[in-house]
């Protein structure tokens, strides 16, 4: 049944352990489900930062904080984020997320057009200000 590809449970998706976060891709270009976007879920442990700083040269990213709180870095500026916050990272913007709270920060990330980890441009020289 082709419509079953439209429903993905994160409990059934492989977890990738990356610097500062655990990542699960729920919708990817390879699935041929969506023409417009891809989606992942990340969990950032307390005190951890998603590194390195990165950008998406040809993609927009919207994140939504499902749980937890922290700070986001966008092009040199720091903003507070908490449960219920949505953030748009424009194309080419250099960004990071840091969990400054006491519980796991769970974040849903949407990309349009579709993105994969291969589309990330890394900026190792950019550090999250203390």
mmCIF file with all atom_site columns, C-alpha atoms in Angstrom:
data_model
loop_
_atom_site.group_PDB
_atom_site.id
_atom_site.type_symbol
_atom_site.label_atom_id
_atom_site.label_alt_id
_atom_site.label_comp_id
_atom_site.label_asym_id
_atom_site.label_entity_id
_atom_site.label_seq_id
_atom_site.pdbx_PDB_ins_code
_atom_site.Cartn_x
_atom_site.Cartn_y
_atom_site.Cartn_z
_atom_site.occupancy
_atom_site.B_iso_or_equiv
_atom_site.pdbx_formal_charge
_atom_site.auth_seq_id
_atom_site.auth_comp_id
_atom_site.auth_asym_id
_atom_site.auth_atom_id
_atom_site.pdbx_PDB_model_num
ATOM 1   C CA . UNK A 1 1   ? 0.000  0.000  0.000  1.00 0.00 ? 1   UNK A CA 1
ATOM 2   C CA . UNK A 1 2   ? 1.711  3.177  -1.215 1.00 0.00 ? 2   UNK A CA 1
ATOM 3   C CA . UNK A 1 3   ? -0.047 5.470  1.268  1.00 0.00 ? 3   UNK A CA 1
ATOM 4   C CA . UNK A 1 4   ? 1.722  3.670  4.144  1.00 0.00 ? 4   UNK A CA 1
ATOM 5   C CA . UNK A 1 5   ? 4.897  5.536  3.122  1.00 0.00 ? 5   UNK A CA 1
ATOM 6   C CA . UNK A 1 6   ? 3.062  8.712  4.175  1.00 0.00 ? 6   UNK A CA 1
ATOM 7   C CA . UNK A 1 7   ? 3.096  7.639  7.831  1.00 0.00 ? 7   UNK A CA 1
ATOM 8   C CA . UNK A 1 8   ? 6.418  7.297  9.660  1.00 0.00 ? 8   UNK A CA 1
ATOM 9   C CA . UNK A 1 9   ? 6.885  6.486  13.351 1.00 0.00 ? 9   UNK A CA 1
ATOM 10  C CA . UNK A 1 10  ? 10.174 7.719  14.822 1.00 0.00 ? 10  UNK A CA 1
ATOM 11  C CA . UNK A 1 11  ? 10.409 4.505  16.907 1.00 0.00 ? 11  UNK A CA 1
ATOM 12  C CA . UNK A 1 12  ? 10.930 2.618  13.631 1.00 0.00 ? 12  UNK A CA 1
ATOM 13  C CA . UNK A 1 13  ? 13.633 4.907  12.202 1.00 0.00 ? 13  UNK A CA 1
ATOM 14  C CA . UNK A 1 14  ? 17.391 4.464  12.624 1.00 0.00 ? 14  UNK A CA 1
ATOM 15  C CA . UNK A 1 15  ? 19.070 6.897  15.032 1.00 0.00 ? 15  UNK A CA 1
ATOM 16  C CA . UNK A 1 16  ? 22.230 8.618  13.797 1.00 0.00 ? 16  UNK A CA 1
ATOM 17  C CA . UNK A 1 17  ? 24.546 9.730  16.622 1.00 0.00 ? 17  UNK A CA 1
ATOM 18  C CA . UNK A 1 18  ? 26.060 13.020 15.433 1.00 0.00 ? 18  UNK A CA 1
ATOM 19  C CA . UNK A 1 19  ? 28.046 15.731 17.265 1.00 0.00 ? 19  UNK A CA 1
ATOM 20  C CA . UNK A 1 20  ? 25.736 17.265 19.866 1.00 0.00 ? 20  UNK A CA 1
ATOM 21  C CA . UNK A 1 21  ? 22.602 15.379 18.865 1.00 0.00 ? 21  UNK A CA 1
ATOM 22  C CA . UNK A 1 22  ? 20.829 12.188 17.912 1.00 0.00 ? 22  UNK A CA 1
ATOM 23  C CA . UNK A 1 23  ? 19.134 12.536 14.529 1.00 0.00 ? 23  UNK A CA 1
ATOM 24  C CA . UNK A 1 24  ? 16.378 10.599 12.795 1.00 0.00 ? 24  UNK A CA 1
ATOM 25  C CA . UNK A 1 25  ? 15.258 11.305 9.222  1.00 0.00 ? 25  UNK A CA 1
ATOM 26  C CA . UNK A 1 26  ? 11.507 10.720 8.952  1.00 0.00 ? 26  UNK A CA 1
ATOM 27  C CA . UNK A 1 27  ? 11.009 11.968 5.400  1.00 0.00 ? 27  UNK A CA 1
ATOM 28  C CA . UNK A 1 28  ? 13.841 11.865 2.854  1.00 0.00 ? 28  UNK A CA 1
ATOM 29  C CA . UNK A 1 29  ? 14.079 12.461 -0.892 1.00 0.00 ? 29  UNK A CA 1
ATOM 30  C CA . UNK A 1 30  ? 14.802 8.732  -1.385 1.00 0.00 ? 30  UNK A CA 1
ATOM 31  C CA . UNK A 1 31  ? 11.347 7.811  -0.091 1.00 0.00 ? 31  UNK A CA 1
ATOM 32  C CA . UNK A 1 32  ? 9.645  9.574  -3.017 1.00 0.00 ? 32  UNK A CA 1
ATOM 33  C CA . UNK A 1 33  ? 6.822  10.701 -0.724 1.00 0.00 ? 33  UNK A CA 1
ATOM 34  C CA . UNK A 1 34  ? 7.106  14.490 -0.954 1.00 0.00 ? 34  UNK A CA 1
ATOM 35  C CA . UNK A 1 35  ? 8.232  16.660 -3.825 1.00 0.00 ? 35  UNK A CA 1
ATOM 36  C CA . UNK A 1 36  ? 8.713  19.703 -1.609 1.00 0.00 ? 36  UNK A CA 1
ATOM 37  C CA . UNK A 1 37  ? 10.294 18.909 1.754  1.00 0.00 ? 37  UNK A CA 1
ATOM 38  C CA . UNK A 1 38  ? 12.276 16.544 3.948  1.00 0.00 ? 38  UNK A CA 1
ATOM 39  C CA . UNK A 1 39  ? 12.054 16.237 7.731  1.00 0.00 ? 39  UNK A CA 1
ATOM 40  C CA . UNK A 1 40  ? 14.072 15.013 10.664 1.00 0.00 ? 40  UNK A CA 1
ATOM 41  C CA . UNK A 1 41  ? 13.864 14.933 14.447 1.00 0.00 ? 41  UNK A CA 1
ATOM 42  C CA . UNK A 1 42  ? 16.841 15.736 16.659 1.00 0.00 ? 42  UNK A CA 1
ATOM 43  C CA . UNK A 1 43  ? 17.346 15.244 20.377 1.00 0.00 ? 43  UNK A CA 1
ATOM 44  C CA . UNK A 1 44  ? 19.977 17.440 22.036 1.00 0.00 ? 44  UNK A CA 1
ATOM 45  C CA . UNK A 1 45  ? 21.089 16.409 25.533 1.00 0.00 ? 45  UNK A CA 1
ATOM 46  C CA . UNK A 1 46  ? 21.345 19.065 28.288 1.00 0.00 ? 46  UNK A CA 1
ATOM 47  C CA . UNK A 1 47  ? 24.540 21.097 27.887 1.00 0.00 ? 47  UNK A CA 1
ATOM 48  C CA . UNK A 1 48  ? 25.149 19.930 24.321 1.00 0.00 ? 48  UNK A CA 1
ATOM 49  C CA . UNK A 1 49  ? 25.475 22.015 21.153 1.00 0.00 ? 49  UNK A CA 1
ATOM 50  C CA . UNK A 1 50  ? 24.835 20.910 17.576 1.00 0.00 ? 50  UNK A CA 1
ATOM 51  C CA . UNK A 1 51  ? 28.256 21.198 15.926 1.00 0.00 ? 51  UNK A CA 1
ATOM 52  C CA . UNK A 1 52  ? 29.777 22.196 13.692 1.00 0.00 ? 52  UNK A CA 1
ATOM 53  C CA . UNK A 1 53  ? 27.899 25.337 12.742 1.00 0.00 ? 53  UNK A CA 1
ATOM 54  C CA . UNK A 1 54  ? 26.305 24.776 9.361  1.00 0.00 ? 54  UNK A CA 1
ATOM 55  C CA . UNK A 1 55  ? 24.213 26.280 6.624  1.00 0.00 ? 55  UNK A CA 1
ATOM 56  C CA . UNK A 1 56  ? 22.064 25.038 3.761  1.00 0.00 ? 56  UNK A CA 1
ATOM 57  C CA . UNK A 1 57  ? 23.079 27.019 0.653  1.00 0.00 ? 57  UNK A CA 1
ATOM 58  C CA . UNK A 1 58  ? 19.981 26.128 -1.375 1.00 0.00 ? 58  UNK A CA 1
ATOM 59  C CA . UNK A 1 59  ? 17.456 25.154 1.325  1.00 0.00 ? 59  UNK A CA 1
ATOM 60  C CA . UNK A 1 60  ? 15.263 26.841 3.903  1.00 0.00 ? 60  UNK A CA 1
ATOM 61  C CA . UNK A 1 61  ? 14.895 25.136 7.275  1.00 0.00 ? 61  UNK A CA 1
ATOM 62  C CA . UNK A 1 62  ? 12.121 25.568 9.823  1.00 0.00 ? 62  UNK A CA 1
ATOM 63  C CA . UNK A 1 63  ? 12.588 24.041 13.249 1.00 0.00 ? 63  UNK A CA 1
ATOM 64  C CA . UNK A 1 64  ? 9.982  23.559 15.959 1.00 0.00 ? 64  UNK A CA 1
ATOM 65  C CA . UNK A 1 65  ? 10.951 22.948 19.587 1.00 0.00 ? 65  UNK A CA 1
ATOM 66  C CA . UNK A 1 66  ? 8.777  20.099 20.872 1.00 0.00 ? 66  UNK A CA 1
ATOM 67  C CA . UNK A 1 67  ? 10.411 19.981 24.301 1.00 0.00 ? 67  UNK A CA 1
ATOM 68  C CA . UNK A 1 68  ? 13.237 21.625 26.203 1.00 0.00 ? 68  UNK A CA 1
ATOM 69  C CA . UNK A 1 69  ? 14.842 25.045 25.995 1.00 0.00 ? 69  UNK A CA 1
ATOM 70  C CA . UNK A 1 70  ? 18.052 26.635 24.894 1.00 0.00 ? 70  UNK A CA 1
ATOM 71  C CA . UNK A 1 71  ? 19.616 29.073 22.487 1.00 0.00 ? 71  UNK A CA 1
ATOM 72  C CA . UNK A 1 72  ? 19.990 29.286 18.744 1.00 0.00 ? 72  UNK A CA 1
ATOM 73  C CA . UNK A 1 73  ? 22.790 30.976 16.852 1.00 0.00 ? 73  UNK A CA 1
ATOM 74  C CA . UNK A 1 74  ? 21.923 32.588 13.517 1.00 0.00 ? 74  UNK A CA 1
ATOM 75  C CA . UNK A 1 75  ? 24.568 34.561 11.612 1.00 0.00 ? 75  UNK A CA 1
ATOM 76  C CA . UNK A 1 76  ? 26.300 35.811 14.761 1.00 0.00 ? 76  UNK A CA 1
ATOM 77  C CA . UNK A 1 77  ? 23.194 36.541 16.827 1.00 0.00 ? 77  UNK A CA 1
ATOM 78  C CA . UNK A 1 78  ? 21.910 34.507 19.778 1.00 0.00 ? 78  UNK A CA 1
ATOM 79  C CA . UNK A 1 79  ? 18.206 33.985 20.486 1.00 0.00 ? 79  UNK A CA 1
ATOM 80  C CA . UNK A 1 80  ? 16.436 32.148 23.309 1.00 0.00 ? 80  UNK A CA 1
ATOM 81  C CA . UNK A 1 81  ? 14.181 29.265 22.286 1.00 0.00 ? 81  UNK A CA 1
ATOM 82  C CA . UNK A 1 82  ? 11.822 27.092 24.311 1.00 0.00 ? 82  UNK A CA 1
ATOM 83  C CA . UNK A 1 83  ? 9.102  24.495 23.913 1.00 0.00 ? 83  UNK A CA 1
ATOM 84  C CA . UNK A 1 84  ? 6.598  25.792 21.358 1.00 0.00 ? 84  UNK A CA 1
ATOM 85  C CA . UNK A 1 85  ? 9.106  27.996 19.487 1.00 0.00 ? 85  UNK A CA 1
ATOM 86  C CA . UNK A 1 86  ? 9.429  27.871 15.694 1.00 0.00 ? 86  UNK A CA 1
ATOM 87  C CA . UNK A 1 87  ? 12.535 29.249 13.973 1.00 0.00 ? 87  UNK A CA 1
ATOM 88  C CA . UNK A 1 88  ? 13.164 29.846 10.262 1.00 0.00 ? 88  UNK A CA 1
ATOM 89  C CA . UNK A 1 89  ? 16.774 29.505 9.131  1.00 0.00 ? 89  UNK A CA 1
ATOM 90  C CA . UNK A 1 90  ? 16.979 31.281 5.740  1.00 0.00 ? 90  UNK A CA 1
ATOM 91  C CA . UNK A 1 91  ? 19.068 29.883 2.876  1.00 0.00 ? 91  UNK A CA 1
ATOM 92  C CA . UNK A 1 92  ? 22.816 30.342 3.492  1.00 0.00 ? 92  UNK A CA 1
ATOM 93  C CA . UNK A 1 93  ? 22.318 31.361 7.163  1.00 0.00 ? 93  UNK A CA 1
ATOM 94  C CA . UNK A 1 94  ? 24.942 29.886 9.506  1.00 0.00 ? 94  UNK A CA 1
ATOM 95  C CA . UNK A 1 95  ? 23.189 28.336 12.485 1.00 0.00 ? 95  UNK A CA 1
ATOM 96  C CA . UNK A 1 96  ? 23.495 26.125 15.575 1.00 0.00 ? 96  UNK A CA 1
ATOM 97  C CA . UNK A 1 97  ? 21.344 25.013 18.491 1.00 0.00 ? 97  UNK A CA 1
ATOM 98  C CA . UNK A 1 98  ? 22.360 24.601 22.143 1.00 0.00 ? 98  UNK A CA 1
ATOM 99  C CA . UNK A 1 99  ? 20.419 22.940 24.938 1.00 0.00 ? 99  UNK A CA 1
ATOM 100 C CA . UNK A 1 100 ? 20.881 25.131 28.033 1.00 0.00 ? 100 UNK A CA 1
ATOM 101 C CA . UNK A 1 101 ? 18.066 23.437 29.959 1.00 0.00 ? 101 UNK A CA 1
ATOM 102 C CA . UNK A 1 102 ? 17.847 20.453 32.287 1.00 0.00 ? 102 UNK A CA 1
ATOM 103 C CA . UNK A 1 103 ? 15.891 18.096 29.974 1.00 0.00 ? 103 UNK A CA 1
ATOM 104 C CA . UNK A 1 104 ? 16.436 16.757 26.468 1.00 0.00 ? 104 UNK A CA 1
ATOM 105 C CA . UNK A 1 105 ? 15.626 19.299 23.772 1.00 0.00 ? 105 UNK A CA 1
ATOM 106 C CA . UNK A 1 106 ? 13.536 17.654 21.064 1.00 0.00 ? 106 UNK A CA 1
ATOM 107 C CA . UNK A 1 107 ? 13.371 19.511 17.769 1.00 0.00 ? 107 UNK A CA 1
ATOM 108 C CA . UNK A 1 108 ? 11.530 18.780 14.526 1.00 0.00 ? 108 UNK A CA 1
ATOM 109 C CA . UNK A 1 109 ? 13.309 20.130 11.423 1.00 0.00 ? 109 UNK A CA 1
ATOM 110 C CA . UNK A 1 110 ? 11.677 20.708 8.030  1.00 0.00 ? 110 UNK A CA 1
ATOM 111 C CA . UNK A 1 111 ? 13.664 21.500 4.886  1.00 0.00 ? 111 UNK A CA 1
ATOM 112 C CA . UNK A 1 112 ? 12.456 22.885 1.573  1.00 0.00 ? 112 UNK A CA 1
ATOM 113 C CA . UNK A 1 113 ? 13.427 22.038 -1.074 1.00 0.00 ? 113 UNK A CA 1
ATOM 114 C CA . UNK A 1 114 ? 14.329 18.589 0.230  1.00 0.00 ? 114 UNK A CA 1
ATOM 115 C CA . UNK A 1 115 ? 17.627 18.287 2.085  1.00 0.00 ? 115 UNK A CA 1
ATOM 116 C CA . UNK A 1 116 ? 19.878 15.467 3.210  1.00 0.00 ? 116 UNK A CA 1
ATOM 117 C CA . UNK A 1 117 ? 23.047 15.583 5.314  1.00 0.00 ? 117 UNK A CA 1
ATOM 118 C CA . UNK A 1 118 ? 24.938 15.852 2.005  1.00 0.00 ? 118 UNK A CA 1
ATOM 119 C CA . UNK A 1 119 ? 23.436 19.345 1.531  1.00 0.00 ? 119 UNK A CA 1
ATOM 120 C CA . UNK A 1 120 ? 24.879 20.725 4.793  1.00 0.00 ? 120 UNK A CA 1
ATOM 121 C CA . UNK A 1 121 ? 27.732 23.199 4.428  1.00 0.00 ? 121 UNK A CA 1
ATOM 122 C CA . UNK A 1 122 ? 29.899 23.133 7.550  1.00 0.00 ? 122 UNK A CA 1
ATOM 123 C CA . UNK A 1 123 ? 31.545 26.153 9.178  1.00 0.00 ? 123 UNK A CA 1
ATOM 124 C CA . UNK A 1 124 ? 33.977 24.671 11.706 1.00 0.00 ? 124 UNK A CA 1
ATOM 125 C CA . UNK A 1 125 ? 35.528 28.087 12.388 1.00 0.00 ? 125 UNK A CA 1
ATOM 126 C CA . UNK A 1 126 ? 32.258 29.429 13.823 1.00 0.00 ? 126 UNK A CA 1
ATOM 127 C CA . UNK A 1 127 ? 31.869 28.775 17.551 1.00 0.00 ? 127 UNK A CA 1
ATOM 128 C CA . UNK A 1 128 ? 28.852 29.272 19.782 1.00 0.00 ? 128 UNK A CA 1
ATOM 129 C CA . UNK A 1 129 ? 29.624 32.260 22.048 1.00 0.00 ? 129 UNK A CA 1
ATOM 130 C CA . UNK A 1 130 ? 29.632 31.404 25.746 1.00 0.00 ? 130 UNK A CA 1
#
